[in-house]
Tab-separated table of N, CA and C in Angstrom:
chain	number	residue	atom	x	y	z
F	1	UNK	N	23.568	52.588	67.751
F	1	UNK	CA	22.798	53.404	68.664
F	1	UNK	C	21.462	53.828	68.046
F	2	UNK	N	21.337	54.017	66.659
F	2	UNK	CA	20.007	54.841	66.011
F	2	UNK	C	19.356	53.399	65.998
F	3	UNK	N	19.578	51.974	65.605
F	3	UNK	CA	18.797	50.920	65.985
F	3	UNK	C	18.571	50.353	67.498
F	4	UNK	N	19.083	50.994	68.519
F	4	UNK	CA	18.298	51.570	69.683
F	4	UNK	C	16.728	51.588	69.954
F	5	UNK	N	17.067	53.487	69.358
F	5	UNK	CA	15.958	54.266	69.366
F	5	UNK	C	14.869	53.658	68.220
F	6	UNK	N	15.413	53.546	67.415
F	6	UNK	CA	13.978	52.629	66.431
F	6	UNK	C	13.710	51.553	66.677
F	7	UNK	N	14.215	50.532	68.082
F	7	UNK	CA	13.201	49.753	68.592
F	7	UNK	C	12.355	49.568	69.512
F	8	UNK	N	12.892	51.152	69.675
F	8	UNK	CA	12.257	51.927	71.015
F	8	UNK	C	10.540	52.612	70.343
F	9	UNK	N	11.371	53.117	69.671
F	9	UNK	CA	9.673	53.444	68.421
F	9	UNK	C	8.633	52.337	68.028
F	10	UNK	N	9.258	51.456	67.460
F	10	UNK	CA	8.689	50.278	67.281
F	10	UNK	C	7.796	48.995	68.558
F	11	UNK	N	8.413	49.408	69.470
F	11	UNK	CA	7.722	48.618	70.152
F	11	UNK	C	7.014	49.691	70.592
F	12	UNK	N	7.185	51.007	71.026
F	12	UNK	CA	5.584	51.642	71.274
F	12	UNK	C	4.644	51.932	70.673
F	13	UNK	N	4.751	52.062	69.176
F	13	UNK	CA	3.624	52.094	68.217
F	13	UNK	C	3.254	50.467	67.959
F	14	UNK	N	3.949	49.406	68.213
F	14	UNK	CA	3.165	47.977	67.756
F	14	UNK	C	2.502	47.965	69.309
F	15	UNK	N	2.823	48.520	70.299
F	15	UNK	CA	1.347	48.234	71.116
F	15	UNK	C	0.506	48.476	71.178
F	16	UNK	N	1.140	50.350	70.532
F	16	UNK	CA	-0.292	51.016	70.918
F	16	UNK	C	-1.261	50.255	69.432
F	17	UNK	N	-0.678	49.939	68.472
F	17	UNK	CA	-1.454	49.457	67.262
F	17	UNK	C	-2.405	48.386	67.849
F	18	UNK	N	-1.736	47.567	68.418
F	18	UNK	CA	-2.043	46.461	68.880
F	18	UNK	C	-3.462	46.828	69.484
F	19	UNK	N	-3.605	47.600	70.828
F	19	UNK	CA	-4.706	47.994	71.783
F	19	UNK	C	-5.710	48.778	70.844
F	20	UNK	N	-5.294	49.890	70.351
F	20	UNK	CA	-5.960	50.061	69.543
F	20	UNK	C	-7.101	49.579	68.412
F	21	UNK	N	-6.285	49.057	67.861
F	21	UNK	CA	-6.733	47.732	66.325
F	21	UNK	C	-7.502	46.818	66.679
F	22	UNK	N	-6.854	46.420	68.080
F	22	UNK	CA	-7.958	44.999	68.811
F	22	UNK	C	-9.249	45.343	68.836
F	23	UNK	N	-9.486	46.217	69.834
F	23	UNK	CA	-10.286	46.779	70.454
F	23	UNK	C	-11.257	47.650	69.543
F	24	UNK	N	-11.027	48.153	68.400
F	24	UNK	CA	-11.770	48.848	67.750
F	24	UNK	C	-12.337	47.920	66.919
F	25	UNK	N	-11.329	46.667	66.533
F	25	UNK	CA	-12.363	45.692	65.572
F	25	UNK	C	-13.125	44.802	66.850
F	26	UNK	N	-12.579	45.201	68.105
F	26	UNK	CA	-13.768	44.224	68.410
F	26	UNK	C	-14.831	44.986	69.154
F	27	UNK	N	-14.795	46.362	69.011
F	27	UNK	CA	-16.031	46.753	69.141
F	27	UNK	C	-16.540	46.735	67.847
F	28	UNK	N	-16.662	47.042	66.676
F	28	UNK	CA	-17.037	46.265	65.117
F	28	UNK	C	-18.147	44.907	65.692
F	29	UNK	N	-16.992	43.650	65.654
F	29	UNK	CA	-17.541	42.269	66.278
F	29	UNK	C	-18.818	42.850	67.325
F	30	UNK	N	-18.649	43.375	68.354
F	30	UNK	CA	-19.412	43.435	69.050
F	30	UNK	C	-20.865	44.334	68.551
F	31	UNK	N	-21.078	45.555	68.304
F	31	UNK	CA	-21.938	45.777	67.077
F	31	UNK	C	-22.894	45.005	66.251
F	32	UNK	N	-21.955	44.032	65.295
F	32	UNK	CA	-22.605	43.252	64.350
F	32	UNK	C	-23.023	41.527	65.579
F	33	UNK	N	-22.725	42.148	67.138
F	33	UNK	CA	-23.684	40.872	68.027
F	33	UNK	C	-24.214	41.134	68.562
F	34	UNK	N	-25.022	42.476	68.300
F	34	UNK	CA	-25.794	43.405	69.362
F	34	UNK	C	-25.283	43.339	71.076
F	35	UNK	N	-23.925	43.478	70.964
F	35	UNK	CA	-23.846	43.796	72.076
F	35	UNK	C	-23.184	45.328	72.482
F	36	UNK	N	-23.329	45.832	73.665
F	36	UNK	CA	-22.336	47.370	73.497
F	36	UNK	C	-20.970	47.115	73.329
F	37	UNK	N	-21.054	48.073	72.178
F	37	UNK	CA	-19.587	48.069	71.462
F	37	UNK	C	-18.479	48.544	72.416
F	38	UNK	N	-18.905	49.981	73.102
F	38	UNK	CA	-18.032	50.983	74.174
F	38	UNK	C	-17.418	50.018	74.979
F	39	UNK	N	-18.529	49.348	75.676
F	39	UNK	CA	-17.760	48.384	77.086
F	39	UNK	C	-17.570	47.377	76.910
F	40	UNK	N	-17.612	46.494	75.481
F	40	UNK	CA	-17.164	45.293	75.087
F	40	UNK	C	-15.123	45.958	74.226
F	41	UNK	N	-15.127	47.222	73.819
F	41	UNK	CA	-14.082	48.065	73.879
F	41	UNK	C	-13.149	47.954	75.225
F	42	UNK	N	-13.695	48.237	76.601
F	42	UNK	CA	-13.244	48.625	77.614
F	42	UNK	C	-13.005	47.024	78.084
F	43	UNK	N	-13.266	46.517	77.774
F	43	UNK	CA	-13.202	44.911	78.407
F	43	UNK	C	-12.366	44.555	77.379
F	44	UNK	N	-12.027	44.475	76.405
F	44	UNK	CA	-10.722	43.670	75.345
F	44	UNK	C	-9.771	44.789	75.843
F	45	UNK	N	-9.775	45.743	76.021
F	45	UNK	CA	-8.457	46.703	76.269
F	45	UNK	C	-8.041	45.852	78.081
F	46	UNK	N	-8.386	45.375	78.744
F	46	UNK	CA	-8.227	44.943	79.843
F	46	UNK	C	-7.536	43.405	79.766
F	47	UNK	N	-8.009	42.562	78.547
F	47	UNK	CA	-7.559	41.776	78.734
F	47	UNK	C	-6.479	41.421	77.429
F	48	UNK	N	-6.270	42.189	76.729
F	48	UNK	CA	-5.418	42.394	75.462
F	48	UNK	C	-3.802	42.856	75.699
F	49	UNK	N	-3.833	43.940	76.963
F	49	UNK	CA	-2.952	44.951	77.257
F	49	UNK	C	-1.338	44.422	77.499
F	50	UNK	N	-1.466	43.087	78.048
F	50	UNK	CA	-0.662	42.145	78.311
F	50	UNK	C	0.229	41.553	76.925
F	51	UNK	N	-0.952	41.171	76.299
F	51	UNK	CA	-0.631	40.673	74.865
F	51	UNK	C	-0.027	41.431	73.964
F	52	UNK	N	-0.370	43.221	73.944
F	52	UNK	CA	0.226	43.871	73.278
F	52	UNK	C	1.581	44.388	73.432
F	53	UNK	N	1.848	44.417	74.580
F	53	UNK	CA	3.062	43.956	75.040
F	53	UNK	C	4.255	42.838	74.890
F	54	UNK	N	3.476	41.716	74.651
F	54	UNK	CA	3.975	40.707	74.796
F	54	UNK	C	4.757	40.695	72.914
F	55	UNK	N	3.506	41.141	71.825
F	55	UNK	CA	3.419	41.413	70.889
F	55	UNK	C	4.590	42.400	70.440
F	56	UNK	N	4.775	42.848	71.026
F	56	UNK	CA	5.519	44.526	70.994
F	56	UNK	C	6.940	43.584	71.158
F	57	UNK	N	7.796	43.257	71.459
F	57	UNK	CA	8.391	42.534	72.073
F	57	UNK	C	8.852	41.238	71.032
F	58	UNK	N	8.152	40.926	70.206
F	58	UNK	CA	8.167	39.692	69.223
F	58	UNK	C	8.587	38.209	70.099
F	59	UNK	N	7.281	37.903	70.967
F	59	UNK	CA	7.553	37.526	72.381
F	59	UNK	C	7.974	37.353	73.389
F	60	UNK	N	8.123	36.309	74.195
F	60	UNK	CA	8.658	36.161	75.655
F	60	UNK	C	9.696	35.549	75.659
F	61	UNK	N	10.335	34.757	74.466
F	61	UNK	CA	11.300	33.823	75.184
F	61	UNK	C	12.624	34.863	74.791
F	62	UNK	N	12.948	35.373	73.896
F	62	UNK	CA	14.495	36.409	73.708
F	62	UNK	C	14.355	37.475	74.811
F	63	UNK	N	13.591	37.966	75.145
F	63	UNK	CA	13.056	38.906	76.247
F	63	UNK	C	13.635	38.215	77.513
F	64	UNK	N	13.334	36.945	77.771
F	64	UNK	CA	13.544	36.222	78.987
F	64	UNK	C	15.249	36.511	78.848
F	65	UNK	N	15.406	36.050	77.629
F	65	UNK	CA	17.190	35.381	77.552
F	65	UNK	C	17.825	36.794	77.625
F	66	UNK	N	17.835	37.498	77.473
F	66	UNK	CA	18.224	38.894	77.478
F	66	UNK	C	18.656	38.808	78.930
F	67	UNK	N	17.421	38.865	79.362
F	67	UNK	CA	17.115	39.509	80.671
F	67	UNK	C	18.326	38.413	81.738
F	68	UNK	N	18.102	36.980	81.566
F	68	UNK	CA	19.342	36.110	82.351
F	68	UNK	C	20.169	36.564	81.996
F	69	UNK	N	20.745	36.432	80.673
F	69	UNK	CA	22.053	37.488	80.449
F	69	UNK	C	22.524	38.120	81.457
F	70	UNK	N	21.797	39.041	81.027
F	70	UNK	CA	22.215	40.472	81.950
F	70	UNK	C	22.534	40.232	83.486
F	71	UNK	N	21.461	39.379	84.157
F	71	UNK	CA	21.363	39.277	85.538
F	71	UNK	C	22.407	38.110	85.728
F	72	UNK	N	22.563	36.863	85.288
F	72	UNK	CA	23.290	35.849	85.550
F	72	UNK	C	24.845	36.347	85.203
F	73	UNK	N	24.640	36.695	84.149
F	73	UNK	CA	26.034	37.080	83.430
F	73	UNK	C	26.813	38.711	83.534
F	74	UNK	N	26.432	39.840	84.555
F	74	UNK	CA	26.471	40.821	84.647
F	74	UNK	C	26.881	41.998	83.044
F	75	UNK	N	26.017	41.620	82.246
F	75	UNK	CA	25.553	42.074	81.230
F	75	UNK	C	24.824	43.064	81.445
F	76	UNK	N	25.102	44.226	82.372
F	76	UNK	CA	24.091	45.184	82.682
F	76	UNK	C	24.042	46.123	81.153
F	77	UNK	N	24.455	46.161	79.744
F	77	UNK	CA	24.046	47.004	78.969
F	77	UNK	C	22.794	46.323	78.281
F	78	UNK	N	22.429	45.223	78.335
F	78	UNK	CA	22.064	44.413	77.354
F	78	UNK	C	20.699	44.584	78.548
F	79	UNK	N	20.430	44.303	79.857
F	79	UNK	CA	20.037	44.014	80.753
F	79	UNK	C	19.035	45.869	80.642
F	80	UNK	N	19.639	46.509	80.635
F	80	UNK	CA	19.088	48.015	80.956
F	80	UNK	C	18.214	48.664	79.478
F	81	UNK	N	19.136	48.155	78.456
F	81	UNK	CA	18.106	48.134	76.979
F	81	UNK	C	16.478	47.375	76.791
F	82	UNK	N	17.109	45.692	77.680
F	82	UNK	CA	15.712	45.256	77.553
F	82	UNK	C	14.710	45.812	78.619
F	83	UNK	N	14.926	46.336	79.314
F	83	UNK	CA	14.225	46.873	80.486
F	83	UNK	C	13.480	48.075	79.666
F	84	UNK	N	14.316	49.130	79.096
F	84	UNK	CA	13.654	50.151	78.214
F	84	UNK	C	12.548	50.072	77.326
F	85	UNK	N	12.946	48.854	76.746
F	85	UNK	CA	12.155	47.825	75.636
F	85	UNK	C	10.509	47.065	75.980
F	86	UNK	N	10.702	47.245	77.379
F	86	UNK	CA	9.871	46.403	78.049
F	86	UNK	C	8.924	48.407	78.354
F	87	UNK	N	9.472	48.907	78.788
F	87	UNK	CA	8.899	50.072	79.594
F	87	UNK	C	7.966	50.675	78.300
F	88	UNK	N	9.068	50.770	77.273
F	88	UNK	CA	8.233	51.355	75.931
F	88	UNK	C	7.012	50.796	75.587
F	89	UNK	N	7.263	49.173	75.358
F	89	UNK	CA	5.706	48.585	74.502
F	89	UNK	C	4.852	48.781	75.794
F	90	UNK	N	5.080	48.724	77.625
F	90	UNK	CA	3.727	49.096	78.635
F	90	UNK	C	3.349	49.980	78.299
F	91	UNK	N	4.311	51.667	78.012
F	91	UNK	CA	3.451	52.778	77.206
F	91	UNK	C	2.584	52.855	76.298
F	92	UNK	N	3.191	52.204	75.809
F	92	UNK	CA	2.300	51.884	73.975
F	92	UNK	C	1.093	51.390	74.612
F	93	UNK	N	1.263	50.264	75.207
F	93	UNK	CA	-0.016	49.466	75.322
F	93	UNK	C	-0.833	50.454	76.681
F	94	UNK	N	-0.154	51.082	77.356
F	94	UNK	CA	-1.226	52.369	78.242
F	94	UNK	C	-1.779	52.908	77.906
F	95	UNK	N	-1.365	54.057	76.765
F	95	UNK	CA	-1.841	54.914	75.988
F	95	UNK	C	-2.685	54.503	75.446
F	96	UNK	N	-2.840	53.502	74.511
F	96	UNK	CA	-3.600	52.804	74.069
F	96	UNK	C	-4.906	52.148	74.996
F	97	UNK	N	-4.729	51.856	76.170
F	97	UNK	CA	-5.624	51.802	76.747
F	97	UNK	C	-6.625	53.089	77.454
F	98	UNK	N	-5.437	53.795	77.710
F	98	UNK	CA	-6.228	55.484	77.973
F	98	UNK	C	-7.221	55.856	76.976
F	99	UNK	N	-6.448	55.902	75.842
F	99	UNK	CA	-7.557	56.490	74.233
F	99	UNK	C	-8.748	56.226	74.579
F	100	UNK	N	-8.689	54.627	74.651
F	100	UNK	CA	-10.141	53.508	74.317
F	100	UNK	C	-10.957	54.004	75.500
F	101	UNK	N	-10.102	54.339	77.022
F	101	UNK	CA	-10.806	54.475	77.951
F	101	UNK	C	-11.764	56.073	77.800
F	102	UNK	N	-10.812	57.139	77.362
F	102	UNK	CA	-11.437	58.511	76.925
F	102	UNK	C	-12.133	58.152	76.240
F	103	UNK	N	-12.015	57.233	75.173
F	103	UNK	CA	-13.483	57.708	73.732
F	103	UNK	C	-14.800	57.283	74.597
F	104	UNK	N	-14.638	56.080	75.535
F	104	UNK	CA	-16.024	55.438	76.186
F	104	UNK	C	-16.378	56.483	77.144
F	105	UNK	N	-15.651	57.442	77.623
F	105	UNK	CA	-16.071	58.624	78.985
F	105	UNK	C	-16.470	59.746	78.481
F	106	UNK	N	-16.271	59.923	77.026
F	106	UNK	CA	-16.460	61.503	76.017
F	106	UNK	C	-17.693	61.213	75.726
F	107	UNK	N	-18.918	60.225	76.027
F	107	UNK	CA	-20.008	60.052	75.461
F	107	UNK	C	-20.942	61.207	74.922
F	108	UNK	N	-22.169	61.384	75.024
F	108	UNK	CA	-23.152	62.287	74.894
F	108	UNK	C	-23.065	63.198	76.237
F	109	UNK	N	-23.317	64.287	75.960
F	109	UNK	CA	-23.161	65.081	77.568
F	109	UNK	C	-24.822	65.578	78.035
């Protein structure tokens, strides 16, 4: 049960790392290409968010098999964990997109 909850932890901090980390080195990248860093930020958090997820997760294909399990095979414990698993790293990777979205809206007043 406590390796549960610590992969419940784990996949919401590897997304939010994920959105985060991306996005801040690629506003960096973007910077050193004179382009704006903020909304070249707001644009990798849009198309990353998926990935960090996906990331969070240690990909798609055990995720998939889980998930038949459960549904083909009425495996509803196995079926309701990966669902949790799945809900956690979208947080991770939300939050993570919220941050990036606040730091670009907190500008100069």
């Amino acid at each position: 049960m406590l390796a549960f909850y610590q992969n419940i932890l784990y996949n919401f901090f590897i997304s939010l790392g994920v959105m985060i980390g991306g996005c801040l080195f690629g506003g960096i990248a973007a910077t050193f290409n004179g382009h704006p860093p903020l909304k070249t930020m707001l644009d990798l958090c849009e198309k990353i968010k998926i990935w960090a997820i996906i990331v969070a997760l240690g990909g798609t294909f055990p995720s998939f098999k889980v998930l038949e399990i459960g549904i083909f095979n009425g495996e509803i414990r196995g079926l309701v964990k990966q669902v949790i698993y799945i809900l956690s790293a979208l947080l991770g990777a939300h939050i993570g997109y919220r941050l990036i979205y606040y730091l670009e809206s907190s500008g100069p007043l």
